[in-house]
Amino acid sequence: MEIQKQSKQQQEFALASMTELASSSSSSSFCSDSQSVPVTARFSADNGVVELRFNRESESADSISVDVKTARLFKLGGLQSVCITKASGADTGKEKYSTGVTVQFRNEEESRAFHCAFEQWKKEVTVQGTYYAAVIENRADFFGRVVVDVGAGSGILSFFAAQAGAKHVYAVEASEMADYARKLIAGNPSLGEKITVIKGKVEEVELPEKADILISEPMGTLLVNERMLESYVIARDRFLVPNGKMFPTVGRIHMAPFSDEYLFVEIANKALFWQQQGYYGVDLTPLHASAFGGYFSQPVVDAFDPRLLVAPAISHVLDFTEIKEEDLYEIDIPLKFIASVGTRVHGLACWFDVLFNGSTVQRWLTTAPGAPTTHWYQLRCVLSQPLYVVAGQEITGQLRMVAHNAQSYTVYLTLSAKMWGPGAEQGGILQTSSCKLDLKEPYYRMSQPQTYAMAQDQQPHQPIHAQDIHIQADDLKEPELIQPPPQNLDAQVQ
């Protein structure tokens, strides 16, 4: 991809052409120009608002602006994509979108680069915006202090710390991104003079002084994927002064059983290819069982409707200020739920949040279903053999995550439905289902979440806003139950 200009606040691409879509309220056809006109696509950030602007090179005044926060980008083919966004305050029941643009790329590499940039800028809205607020709102923690940015990447978090008045920031980055961070610092001398980039691993580099505060973005899918948390903890032990602060401070993994017939059928149908007995004269059925198991060994990464949850969630807390590195090698979480409805349980849904426990403001970054979607989405472990439960029935099990050398985890899940009815008080398991998954090889299911009609007496789900969640000292020690929204049994396919 030809990048014409890139800075801390702007990134611009040269594209082949674009076509504006008509509003769906009036027409579903394309409003095409008479000929394809070369355009530029520019991402820019201003006061926390990230904008994508398409400009025709021949007519500088003729441009289309897209709010990245509400926009969605879909690939139509190898060289073509469509970007749509809803208007703020629009009647979404009548109008699907207010702005739509199809973009033509010159080659597949440019298409992939643009999609990557779009996701990164969307991440800027949800993730970096939360980081920025957490740092700036807690200036007292940063002002005059020494800060270490662990896994600094391009160094954006280092700039936030410098803006909050840090005495000095050491940006530690092992990859080639350290060179880009240096370029960014050179282009922003007023803040950059407070930042020193140190290229190397946190396990190996040496710093000239101890840090008063650590800042990092060590979270991966299901919080622990990529195993960056271990580096974060190592940096704590090597660089942080006693009782120093960590941003983020605490992480929580949330889990709840779910029912999603659409997803289960979608995964099971992938193995249908291997049921062919006459594929060019070859019987493929001997591999059907292996293929079926293989597809169910992939955790599903997507955004789902929170009404699919069939029990209140439980939480597993990781306190980054106290946890030991070896505690992250194997994580065992006992599971116990009470089913809210009678349905088929297809597996376990997981998401996470992290707390920035500042002296002035406590701020959460959440990846919960129903909250603004982040690039982590949510994760679901799907059972090849669903469980049948009734309302009030107890569901038990275990989620076990074992670290492996590919910077990820092998996930072992077991769910069981306890005995129900006469004699149930004597204990016993009625059904059990297990699966083994590789967190490193998920199935990225980036399609739109399935729409579920609400019953007449059901209220729309209210999104969780990170800034509205507060935590007390006791909450950091015990898992916290999170109530799911009301269930809609009519929406489930039995």
mmCIF file of C-alpha atoms in Angstrom, residues 98-482:
data_model
loop_
_atom_site.group_PDB
_atom_site.id
_atom_site.type_symbol
_atom_site.label_atom_id
_atom_site.label_comp_id
_atom_site.label_asym_id
_atom_site.label_seq_id
_atom_site.Cartn_x
_atom_site.Cartn_y
_atom_site.Cartn_z
ATOM 1 C CA SER A 98 -26.587 7.129 5.955
ATOM 2 C CA THR A 99 -23.269 6.938 4.096
ATOM 3 C CA GLY A 100 -21.884 4.204 1.893
ATOM 4 C CA VAL A 101 -18.773 4.029 -0.276
ATOM 5 C CA THR A 102 -17.396 1.207 -2.388
ATOM 6 C CA VAL A 103 -13.620 1.321 -2.725
ATOM 7 C CA GLN A 104 -11.617 -0.190 -5.566
ATOM 8 C CA PHE A 105 -8.033 -1.199 -4.764
ATOM 9 C CA ARG A 106 -5.158 -1.605 -7.165
ATOM 10 C CA ASN A 107 -4.080 -4.988 -5.814
ATOM 11 C CA GLU A 108 -4.852 -7.419 -3.006
ATOM 12 C CA GLU A 109 -1.912 -6.273 -0.912
ATOM 13 C CA GLU A 110 -3.304 -2.747 -0.834
ATOM 14 C CA SER A 111 -6.726 -4.104 0.062
ATOM 15 C CA ARG A 112 -5.312 -6.027 3.020
ATOM 16 C CA ALA A 113 -3.294 -3.016 4.173
ATOM 17 C CA PHE A 114 -6.329 -0.736 4.087
ATOM 18 C CA HIS A 115 -8.455 -3.218 6.054
ATOM 19 C CA CYS A 116 -5.651 -3.513 8.602
ATOM 20 C CA ALA A 117 -5.438 0.268 8.916
ATOM 21 C CA PHE A 118 -9.217 0.511 9.339
ATOM 22 C CA GLU A 119 -9.144 -1.961 12.233
ATOM 23 C CA GLN A 120 -6.206 -0.156 13.825
ATOM 24 C CA TRP A 121 -7.965 3.213 13.686
ATOM 25 C CA LYS A 122 -11.176 1.640 15.016
ATOM 26 C CA LYS A 123 -9.065 0.303 17.841
ATOM 27 C CA GLU A 124 -7.827 3.875 18.335
ATOM 28 C CA VAL A 125 -11.415 4.918 19.074
ATOM 29 C CA THR A 126 -12.265 2.225 21.611
ATOM 30 C CA VAL A 127 -8.966 1.182 23.154
ATOM 31 C CA GLN A 128 -6.575 4.113 22.882
ATOM 32 C CA GLY A 129 -9.400 6.465 23.804
ATOM 33 C CA THR A 130 -9.853 4.587 27.079
ATOM 34 C CA TYR A 131 -6.098 4.575 27.706
ATOM 35 C CA TYR A 132 -5.884 8.292 26.996
ATOM 36 C CA ALA A 133 -8.738 9.059 29.385
ATOM 37 C CA ALA A 134 -7.296 6.790 32.084
ATOM 38 C CA VAL A 135 -3.909 8.538 31.898
ATOM 39 C CA ILE A 136 -5.058 12.150 31.533
ATOM 40 C CA GLU A 137 -7.725 11.816 34.235
ATOM 41 C CA ASN A 138 -5.047 10.506 36.596
ATOM 42 C CA ARG A 139 -2.379 13.134 35.986
ATOM 43 C CA ALA A 140 -1.454 12.979 39.664
ATOM 44 C CA ASP A 141 -0.119 9.456 39.152
ATOM 45 C CA PHE A 142 2.075 10.476 36.208
ATOM 46 C CA PHE A 143 3.146 14.048 36.942
ATOM 47 C CA GLY A 144 6.876 14.193 37.713
ATOM 48 C CA ARG A 145 7.142 10.388 37.669
ATOM 49 C CA VAL A 146 9.313 7.924 35.737
ATOM 50 C CA VAL A 147 7.203 5.720 33.455
ATOM 51 C CA VAL A 148 8.017 2.514 31.571
ATOM 52 C CA ASP A 149 5.894 1.654 28.516
ATOM 53 C CA VAL A 150 6.081 -2.159 28.218
ATOM 54 C CA GLY A 151 5.822 -3.413 24.637
ATOM 55 C CA ALA A 152 5.533 0.165 23.441
ATOM 56 C CA GLY A 153 4.857 -0.501 19.752
ATOM 57 C CA SER A 154 4.660 2.872 18.009
ATOM 58 C CA GLY A 155 4.931 4.616 21.392
ATOM 59 C CA ILE A 156 1.473 6.174 21.551
ATOM 60 C CA LEU A 157 1.036 5.285 25.238
ATOM 61 C CA SER A 158 4.409 6.899 25.938
ATOM 62 C CA PHE A 159 3.064 10.136 24.428
ATOM 63 C CA PHE A 160 -0.015 9.933 26.658
ATOM 64 C CA ALA A 161 2.235 9.627 29.724
ATOM 65 C CA ALA A 162 4.349 12.558 28.551
ATOM 66 C CA GLN A 163 1.210 14.648 28.038
ATOM 67 C CA ALA A 164 0.195 13.837 31.624
ATOM 68 C CA GLY A 165 3.437 15.403 32.850
ATOM 69 C CA ALA A 166 5.723 12.400 33.280
ATOM 70 C CA LYS A 167 9.303 13.254 34.212
ATOM 71 C CA HIS A 168 10.604 10.691 31.709
ATOM 72 C CA VAL A 169 9.227 7.715 29.786
ATOM 73 C CA TYR A 170 11.202 4.643 28.730
ATOM 74 C CA ALA A 171 9.486 2.962 25.774
ATOM 75 C CA VAL A 172 10.641 -0.668 25.688
ATOM 76 C CA GLU A 173 9.920 -2.462 22.392
ATOM 77 C CA ALA A 174 11.608 -5.618 21.056
ATOM 78 C CA SER A 175 10.343 -5.511 17.449
ATOM 79 C CA GLU A 176 11.137 -3.264 14.500
ATOM 80 C CA MET A 177 8.303 -1.006 15.682
ATOM 81 C CA ALA A 178 10.917 0.585 17.933
ATOM 82 C CA ASP A 179 12.346 2.315 14.846
ATOM 83 C CA TYR A 180 8.933 3.752 13.988
ATOM 84 C CA ALA A 181 8.523 4.951 17.570
ATOM 85 C CA ARG A 182 11.799 6.867 17.202
ATOM 86 C CA LYS A 183 10.489 8.506 14.013
ATOM 87 C CA LEU A 184 7.290 9.482 15.797
ATOM 88 C CA ILE A 185 9.310 10.994 18.626
ATOM 89 C CA ALA A 186 11.474 12.933 16.171
ATOM 90 C CA GLY A 187 8.317 14.381 14.611
ATOM 91 C CA ASN A 188 6.927 15.490 17.980
ATOM 92 C CA PRO A 189 9.950 17.106 19.710
ATOM 93 C CA SER A 190 8.043 18.957 22.425
ATOM 94 C CA LEU A 191 6.852 15.661 23.920
ATOM 95 C CA GLY A 192 9.497 13.395 22.431
ATOM 96 C CA GLU A 193 12.279 14.942 24.483
ATOM 97 C CA LYS A 194 10.763 13.183 27.496
ATOM 98 C CA ILE A 195 10.737 9.747 25.802
ATOM 99 C CA THR A 196 13.616 7.314 25.315
ATOM 100 C CA VAL A 197 13.073 4.253 23.116
ATOM 101 C CA ILE A 198 14.899 1.136 24.273
ATOM 102 C CA LYS A 199 14.908 -1.667 21.715
ATOM 103 C CA GLY A 200 14.949 -5.115 23.302
ATOM 104 C CA LYS A 201 13.033 -7.592 25.439
ATOM 105 C CA VAL A 202 11.911 -6.592 28.921
ATOM 106 C CA GLU A 203 13.631 -9.746 30.177
ATOM 107 C CA GLU A 204 17.006 -8.499 28.888
ATOM 108 C CA VAL A 205 17.207 -4.695 28.682
ATOM 109 C CA GLU A 206 18.581 -2.514 31.452
ATOM 110 C CA LEU A 207 17.130 0.853 32.472
ATOM 111 C CA PRO A 208 19.049 3.734 34.064
ATOM 112 C CA GLU A 209 16.470 4.119 36.835
ATOM 113 C CA LYS A 210 13.457 2.456 38.423
ATOM 114 C CA ALA A 211 9.918 3.282 37.309
ATOM 115 C CA ASP A 212 7.166 4.766 39.433
ATOM 116 C CA ILE A 213 4.504 3.500 37.058
ATOM 117 C CA LEU A 214 4.166 0.916 34.277
ATOM 118 C CA ILE A 215 1.829 1.302 31.315
ATOM 119 C CA SER A 216 1.158 -1.327 28.672
ATOM 120 C CA GLU A 217 -1.384 -2.951 26.415
ATOM 121 C CA PRO A 218 -0.619 -6.625 27.212
ATOM 122 C CA MET A 219 -4.074 -8.048 26.535
ATOM 123 C CA GLY A 220 -4.770 -10.659 23.891
ATOM 124 C CA THR A 221 -7.850 -12.660 22.968
ATOM 125 C CA LEU A 222 -9.384 -14.065 26.163
ATOM 126 C CA LEU A 223 -6.995 -11.667 27.935
ATOM 127 C CA VAL A 224 -4.092 -14.155 28.000
ATOM 128 C CA ASN A 225 -3.453 -14.944 24.310
ATOM 129 C CA GLU A 226 -0.007 -13.896 23.004
ATOM 130 C CA ARG A 227 1.341 -14.304 26.578
ATOM 131 C CA MET A 228 2.225 -10.628 26.875
ATOM 132 C CA LEU A 229 0.957 -10.638 30.459
ATOM 133 C CA GLU A 230 4.063 -12.586 31.435
ATOM 134 C CA SER A 231 6.296 -9.833 30.054
ATOM 135 C CA TYR A 232 4.180 -7.276 31.908
ATOM 136 C CA VAL A 233 4.712 -9.132 35.188
ATOM 137 C CA ILE A 234 8.449 -9.540 34.498
ATOM 138 C CA ALA A 235 8.695 -5.791 33.836
ATOM 139 C CA ARG A 236 6.957 -5.195 37.168
ATOM 140 C CA ASP A 237 9.499 -7.315 39.028
ATOM 141 C CA ARG A 238 12.511 -5.816 37.204
ATOM 142 C CA PHE A 239 11.644 -2.140 36.843
ATOM 143 C CA LEU A 240 8.872 -1.025 39.206
ATOM 144 C CA VAL A 241 9.557 0.562 42.580
ATOM 145 C CA PRO A 242 7.790 -1.003 45.600
ATOM 146 C CA ASN A 243 4.112 -0.034 45.645
ATOM 147 C CA GLY A 244 4.431 1.473 42.162
ATOM 148 C CA LYS A 245 1.340 1.685 39.967
ATOM 149 C CA MET A 246 0.403 -0.416 36.947
ATOM 150 C CA PHE A 247 -1.924 0.677 34.111
ATOM 151 C CA PRO A 248 -3.826 -1.631 33.690
ATOM 152 C CA THR A 249 -3.970 -2.851 37.290
ATOM 153 C CA VAL A 250 -6.391 -5.777 37.248
ATOM 154 C CA GLY A 251 -7.887 -8.057 34.600
ATOM 155 C CA ARG A 252 -11.043 -10.171 34.804
ATOM 156 C CA ILE A 253 -12.073 -13.064 32.577
ATOM 157 C CA HIS A 254 -15.866 -13.422 32.443
ATOM 158 C CA MET A 255 -17.575 -16.685 31.462
ATOM 159 C CA ALA A 256 -21.152 -17.827 30.904
ATOM 160 C CA PRO A 257 -22.813 -20.752 29.083
ATOM 161 C CA PHE A 258 -24.606 -19.835 25.859
ATOM 162 C CA SER A 259 -27.123 -21.253 23.411
ATOM 163 C CA ASP A 260 -26.655 -20.518 19.709
ATOM 164 C CA GLU A 261 -28.161 -23.036 17.304
ATOM 165 C CA TYR A 262 -27.080 -20.978 14.291
ATOM 166 C CA LEU A 263 -23.413 -21.110 15.285
ATOM 167 C CA PHE A 264 -23.518 -24.815 16.122
ATOM 168 C CA VAL A 265 -25.057 -25.717 12.764
ATOM 169 C CA GLU A 266 -22.625 -23.431 10.943
ATOM 170 C CA ILE A 267 -19.615 -25.232 12.423
ATOM 171 C CA ALA A 268 -21.096 -28.705 12.001
ATOM 172 C CA ASN A 269 -21.914 -28.001 8.349
ATOM 173 C CA LYS A 270 -18.252 -27.294 7.604
ATOM 174 C CA ALA A 271 -17.618 -31.039 7.875
ATOM 175 C CA LEU A 272 -20.287 -31.931 5.277
ATOM 176 C CA PHE A 273 -17.652 -31.892 2.532
ATOM 177 C CA TRP A 274 -16.103 -34.978 4.109
ATOM 178 C CA GLN A 275 -19.369 -36.918 3.955
ATOM 179 C CA GLN A 276 -19.042 -37.352 0.202
ATOM 180 C CA GLN A 277 -18.640 -40.984 -0.843
ATOM 181 C CA GLY A 278 -17.941 -40.230 -4.495
ATOM 182 C CA TYR A 279 -15.657 -37.196 -4.694
ATOM 183 C CA TYR A 280 -14.035 -37.844 -8.082
ATOM 184 C CA GLY A 281 -14.161 -41.517 -7.258
ATOM 185 C CA VAL A 282 -12.791 -41.130 -3.717
ATOM 186 C CA ASP A 283 -14.736 -41.920 -0.513
ATOM 187 C CA LEU A 284 -14.029 -39.035 1.870
ATOM 188 C CA THR A 285 -16.116 -40.338 4.774
ATOM 189 C CA PRO A 286 -13.191 -41.910 6.684
ATOM 190 C CA LEU A 287 -12.010 -38.371 7.470
ATOM 191 C CA HIS A 288 -15.422 -36.984 8.432
ATOM 192 C CA ALA A 289 -15.050 -37.632 12.158
ATOM 193 C CA SER A 290 -11.573 -36.051 12.219
ATOM 194 C CA ALA A 291 -12.781 -33.018 10.264
ATOM 195 C CA PHE A 292 -15.816 -32.643 12.532
ATOM 196 C CA GLY A 293 -13.588 -32.677 15.610
ATOM 197 C CA GLY A 294 -11.098 -30.327 13.984
ATOM 198 C CA TYR A 295 -13.684 -27.630 13.300
ATOM 199 C CA PHE A 296 -14.925 -27.821 16.905
ATOM 200 C CA SER A 297 -11.339 -27.453 18.176
ATOM 201 C CA GLN A 298 -11.287 -23.825 17.030
ATOM 202 C CA PRO A 299 -12.521 -21.208 19.505
ATOM 203 C CA VAL A 300 -14.864 -18.746 17.806
ATOM 204 C CA VAL A 301 -13.937 -15.052 17.874
ATOM 205 C CA ASP A 302 -16.853 -12.762 17.036
ATOM 206 C CA ALA A 303 -19.392 -10.362 18.538
ATOM 207 C CA PHE A 304 -22.588 -12.018 19.743
ATOM 208 C CA ASP A 305 -25.958 -10.961 21.094
ATOM 209 C CA PRO A 306 -25.809 -11.016 24.931
ATOM 210 C CA ARG A 307 -29.300 -12.554 25.006
ATOM 211 C CA LEU A 308 -27.656 -15.826 23.966
ATOM 212 C CA LEU A 309 -26.307 -16.217 27.505
ATOM 213 C CA VAL A 310 -28.303 -18.752 29.516
ATOM 214 C CA ALA A 311 -26.931 -18.072 33.019
ATOM 215 C CA PRO A 312 -25.348 -15.252 35.030
ATOM 216 C CA ALA A 313 -21.644 -14.920 34.276
ATOM 217 C CA ILE A 314 -18.845 -15.659 36.720
ATOM 218 C CA SER A 315 -15.456 -13.925 36.825
ATOM 219 C CA HIS A 316 -11.837 -14.939 37.353
ATOM 220 C CA VAL A 317 -9.629 -12.107 38.614
ATOM 221 C CA LEU A 318 -5.960 -11.585 37.697
ATOM 222 C CA ASP A 319 -4.335 -8.907 39.856
ATOM 223 C CA PHE A 320 -1.323 -7.781 37.830
ATOM 224 C CA THR A 321 0.271 -6.163 40.882
ATOM 225 C CA GLU A 322 0.476 -9.494 42.741
ATOM 226 C CA ILE A 323 0.289 -12.394 40.287
ATOM 227 C CA LYS A 324 3.469 -14.411 39.682
ATOM 228 C CA GLU A 325 4.794 -15.228 36.229
ATOM 229 C CA GLU A 326 4.443 -18.980 36.841
ATOM 230 C CA ASP A 327 0.773 -18.500 37.776
ATOM 231 C CA LEU A 328 0.151 -17.691 34.104
ATOM 232 C CA TYR A 329 1.617 -20.967 32.817
ATOM 233 C CA GLU A 330 -1.519 -22.889 33.763
ATOM 234 C CA ILE A 331 -4.843 -21.296 34.694
ATOM 235 C CA ASP A 332 -7.610 -23.464 36.198
ATOM 236 C CA ILE A 333 -11.055 -21.928 36.618
ATOM 237 C CA PRO A 334 -13.853 -23.943 38.280
ATOM 238 C CA LEU A 335 -17.234 -23.313 36.683
ATOM 239 C CA LYS A 336 -20.629 -23.253 38.377
ATOM 240 C CA PHE A 337 -23.781 -21.729 36.898
ATOM 241 C CA ILE A 338 -27.533 -21.858 37.436
ATOM 242 C CA ALA A 339 -29.434 -22.003 34.135
ATOM 243 C CA SER A 340 -31.920 -19.153 33.697
ATOM 244 C CA VAL A 341 -33.888 -20.903 30.941
ATOM 245 C CA GLY A 342 -34.546 -24.335 29.495
ATOM 246 C CA THR A 343 -32.532 -24.751 26.319
ATOM 247 C CA ARG A 344 -29.585 -26.469 24.656
ATOM 248 C CA VAL A 345 -26.219 -25.256 25.947
ATOM 249 C CA HIS A 346 -23.753 -25.103 23.057
ATOM 250 C CA GLY A 347 -20.681 -24.035 24.980
ATOM 251 C CA LEU A 348 -18.988 -21.340 27.042
ATOM 252 C CA ALA A 349 -18.826 -17.648 26.122
ATOM 253 C CA CYS A 350 -15.870 -15.615 27.410
ATOM 254 C CA TRP A 351 -14.804 -11.975 27.454
ATOM 255 C CA PHE A 352 -12.617 -9.797 29.633
ATOM 256 C CA ASP A 353 -12.147 -6.348 31.078
ATOM 257 C CA VAL A 354 -9.226 -4.501 32.660
ATOM 258 C CA LEU A 355 -9.133 -1.849 35.361
ATOM 259 C CA PHE A 356 -6.981 1.281 35.372
ATOM 260 C CA ASN A 357 -6.959 1.879 39.114
ATOM 261 C CA GLY A 358 -5.887 5.492 39.188
ATOM 262 C CA SER A 359 -5.675 7.648 42.297
ATOM 263 C CA THR A 360 -8.237 10.086 40.890
ATOM 264 C CA VAL A 361 -10.440 8.005 38.569
ATOM 265 C CA GLN A 362 -11.022 4.261 38.202
ATOM 266 C CA ARG A 363 -11.679 3.422 34.584
ATOM 267 C CA TRP A 364 -12.555 0.085 32.960
ATOM 268 C CA LEU A 365 -11.916 -1.120 29.432
ATOM 269 C CA THR A 366 -14.466 -3.822 28.670
ATOM 270 C CA THR A 367 -14.918 -6.295 25.809
ATOM 271 C CA ALA A 368 -18.336 -7.460 27.046
ATOM 272 C CA PRO A 369 -21.126 -8.415 24.622
ATOM 273 C CA GLY A 370 -23.405 -5.432 24.177
ATOM 274 C CA ALA A 371 -20.607 -2.938 24.887
ATOM 275 C CA PRO A 372 -18.873 -1.067 22.038
ATOM 276 C CA THR A 373 -16.995 -3.698 20.031
ATOM 277 C CA THR A 374 -13.214 -3.801 20.321
ATOM 278 C CA HIS A 375 -10.711 -5.633 18.105
ATOM 279 C CA TRP A 376 -10.700 -8.415 20.712
ATOM 280 C CA TYR A 377 -14.436 -9.085 20.180
ATOM 281 C CA GLN A 378 -15.622 -11.989 22.383
ATOM 282 C CA LEU A 379 -14.623 -15.659 22.393
ATOM 283 C CA ARG A 380 -16.768 -18.796 22.474
ATOM 284 C CA CYS A 381 -15.781 -22.414 23.065
ATOM 285 C CA VAL A 382 -18.323 -24.577 21.218
ATOM 286 C CA LEU A 383 -19.118 -28.141 22.327
ATOM 287 C CA SER A 384 -19.579 -30.804 19.650
ATOM 288 C CA GLN A 385 -22.167 -32.405 21.959
ATOM 289 C CA PRO A 386 -24.547 -29.787 23.435
ATOM 290 C CA LEU A 387 -26.131 -30.170 26.867
ATOM 291 C CA TYR A 388 -29.861 -30.015 27.583
ATOM 292 C CA VAL A 389 -30.832 -27.987 30.658
ATOM 293 C CA VAL A 390 -33.984 -26.668 32.318
ATOM 294 C CA ALA A 391 -34.421 -23.413 34.226
ATOM 295 C CA GLY A 392 -32.827 -23.631 37.653
ATOM 296 C CA GLN A 393 -30.567 -26.563 36.784
ATOM 297 C CA GLU A 394 -26.958 -26.414 37.940
ATOM 298 C CA ILE A 395 -24.181 -26.462 35.338
ATOM 299 C CA THR A 396 -20.682 -27.267 36.572
ATOM 300 C CA GLY A 397 -17.320 -27.790 34.933
ATOM 301 C CA GLN A 398 -13.813 -26.494 34.468
ATOM 302 C CA LEU A 399 -11.963 -24.160 32.117
ATOM 303 C CA ARG A 400 -8.266 -25.050 32.039
ATOM 304 C CA MET A 401 -5.724 -23.074 30.010
ATOM 305 C CA VAL A 402 -2.191 -24.412 29.550
ATOM 306 C CA ALA A 403 0.471 -22.179 27.986
ATOM 307 C CA HIS A 404 2.427 -23.511 24.998
ATOM 308 C CA ASN A 405 5.473 -22.415 23.004
ATOM 309 C CA ALA A 406 3.472 -20.694 20.241
ATOM 310 C CA GLN A 407 2.788 -17.757 22.577
ATOM 311 C CA SER A 408 -0.718 -18.955 23.336
ATOM 312 C CA TYR A 409 -2.720 -21.556 25.237
ATOM 313 C CA THR A 410 -4.364 -24.934 24.844
ATOM 314 C CA VAL A 411 -7.868 -24.671 26.289
ATOM 315 C CA TYR A 412 -9.624 -27.605 27.941
ATOM 316 C CA LEU A 413 -13.328 -27.141 28.661
ATOM 317 C CA THR A 414 -15.703 -29.484 30.466
ATOM 318 C CA LEU A 415 -19.358 -28.682 31.162
ATOM 319 C CA SER A 416 -21.777 -30.939 33.008
ATOM 320 C CA ALA A 417 -25.480 -30.718 33.807
ATOM 321 C CA LYS A 418 -26.279 -31.897 37.333
ATOM 322 C CA MET A 419 -29.133 -34.290 38.093
ATOM 323 C CA TRP A 420 -32.578 -32.693 38.138
ATOM 324 C CA GLY A 421 -35.819 -33.732 39.738
ATOM 325 C CA PRO A 422 -36.455 -36.470 42.341
ATOM 326 C CA GLY A 423 -33.203 -37.677 43.866
ATOM 327 C CA ALA A 424 -31.211 -34.718 42.566
ATOM 328 C CA GLU A 425 -30.265 -33.707 46.106
ATOM 329 C CA GLN A 426 -28.086 -36.832 46.250
ATOM 330 C CA GLY A 427 -25.872 -35.404 43.528
ATOM 331 C CA GLY A 428 -24.772 -36.963 40.300
ATOM 332 C CA ILE A 429 -24.108 -35.847 36.738
ATOM 333 C CA LEU A 430 -26.734 -36.246 34.056
ATOM 334 C CA GLN A 431 -24.726 -35.100 31.024
ATOM 335 C CA THR A 432 -21.101 -34.169 30.376
ATOM 336 C CA SER A 433 -19.441 -32.672 27.302
ATOM 337 C CA SER A 434 -15.791 -31.710 26.787
ATOM 338 C CA CYS A 435 -13.592 -30.097 24.149
ATOM 339 C CA LYS A 436 -9.953 -29.197 23.556
ATOM 340 C CA LEU A 437 -9.183 -25.981 21.680
ATOM 341 C CA ASP A 438 -6.114 -24.088 20.505
ATOM 342 C CA LEU A 439 -6.389 -20.404 21.377
ATOM 343 C CA LYS A 440 -3.709 -19.685 18.778
ATOM 344 C CA GLU A 441 -5.916 -20.902 15.897
ATOM 345 C CA PRO A 442 -9.383 -19.356 16.334
ATOM 346 C CA TYR A 443 -12.197 -19.170 13.831
ATOM 347 C CA TYR A 444 -12.650 -15.453 13.162
ATOM 348 C CA ARG A 445 -16.367 -15.085 12.507
ATOM 349 C CA MET A 446 -16.604 -11.432 11.552
ATOM 350 C CA SER A 447 -20.085 -11.491 10.009
ATOM 351 C CA GLN A 448 -22.899 -9.439 11.483
ATOM 352 C CA PRO A 449 -24.341 -10.915 14.707
ATOM 353 C CA GLN A 450 -27.590 -12.832 14.203
ATOM 354 C CA THR A 451 -30.667 -10.715 14.876
ATOM 355 C CA TYR A 452 -33.037 -11.996 17.549
ATOM 356 C CA ALA A 453 -36.554 -10.634 17.827
ATOM 357 C CA MET A 454 -37.524 -9.435 21.305
ATOM 358 C CA ALA A 455 -40.708 -10.416 23.069
ATOM 359 C CA GLN A 456 -43.281 -7.684 23.696
ATOM 360 C CA ASP A 457 -42.398 -7.414 27.392
ATOM 361 C CA GLN A 458 -38.632 -7.515 26.923
ATOM 362 C CA GLN A 459 -36.549 -4.369 27.212
ATOM 363 C CA PRO A 460 -33.678 -3.719 24.813
ATOM 364 C CA HIS A 461 -30.291 -4.585 26.229
ATOM 365 C CA GLN A 462 -28.484 -1.636 27.727
ATOM 366 C CA PRO A 463 -24.799 -1.568 26.730
ATOM 367 C CA ILE A 464 -22.187 -1.611 29.453
ATOM 368 C CA HIS A 465 -20.082 1.543 29.497
ATOM 369 C CA ALA A 466 -16.640 1.130 31.009
ATOM 370 C CA GLN A 467 -16.702 4.552 32.609
ATOM 371 C CA ASP A 468 -19.894 3.647 34.512
ATOM 372 C CA ILE A 469 -18.380 0.614 36.250
ATOM 373 C CA HIS A 470 -16.777 1.151 39.647
ATOM 374 C CA ILE A 471 -14.883 -1.344 41.747
ATOM 375 C CA GLN A 472 -14.333 -1.538 45.463
ATOM 376 C CA ALA A 473 -11.293 -3.036 47.154
ATOM 377 C CA ASP A 474 -13.209 -6.203 48.062
ATOM 378 C CA ASP A 475 -14.260 -6.718 44.448
ATOM 379 C CA LEU A 476 -10.650 -7.364 43.472
ATOM 380 C CA LYS A 477 -10.480 -10.435 45.726
ATOM 381 C CA GLU A 478 -13.690 -12.303 44.937
ATOM 382 C CA PRO A 479 -15.228 -13.155 41.538
ATOM 383 C CA GLU A 480 -18.214 -10.997 40.743
ATOM 384 C CA LEU A 481 -21.474 -12.277 39.276
ATOM 385 C CA ILE A 482 -22.780 -10.364 36.260
#
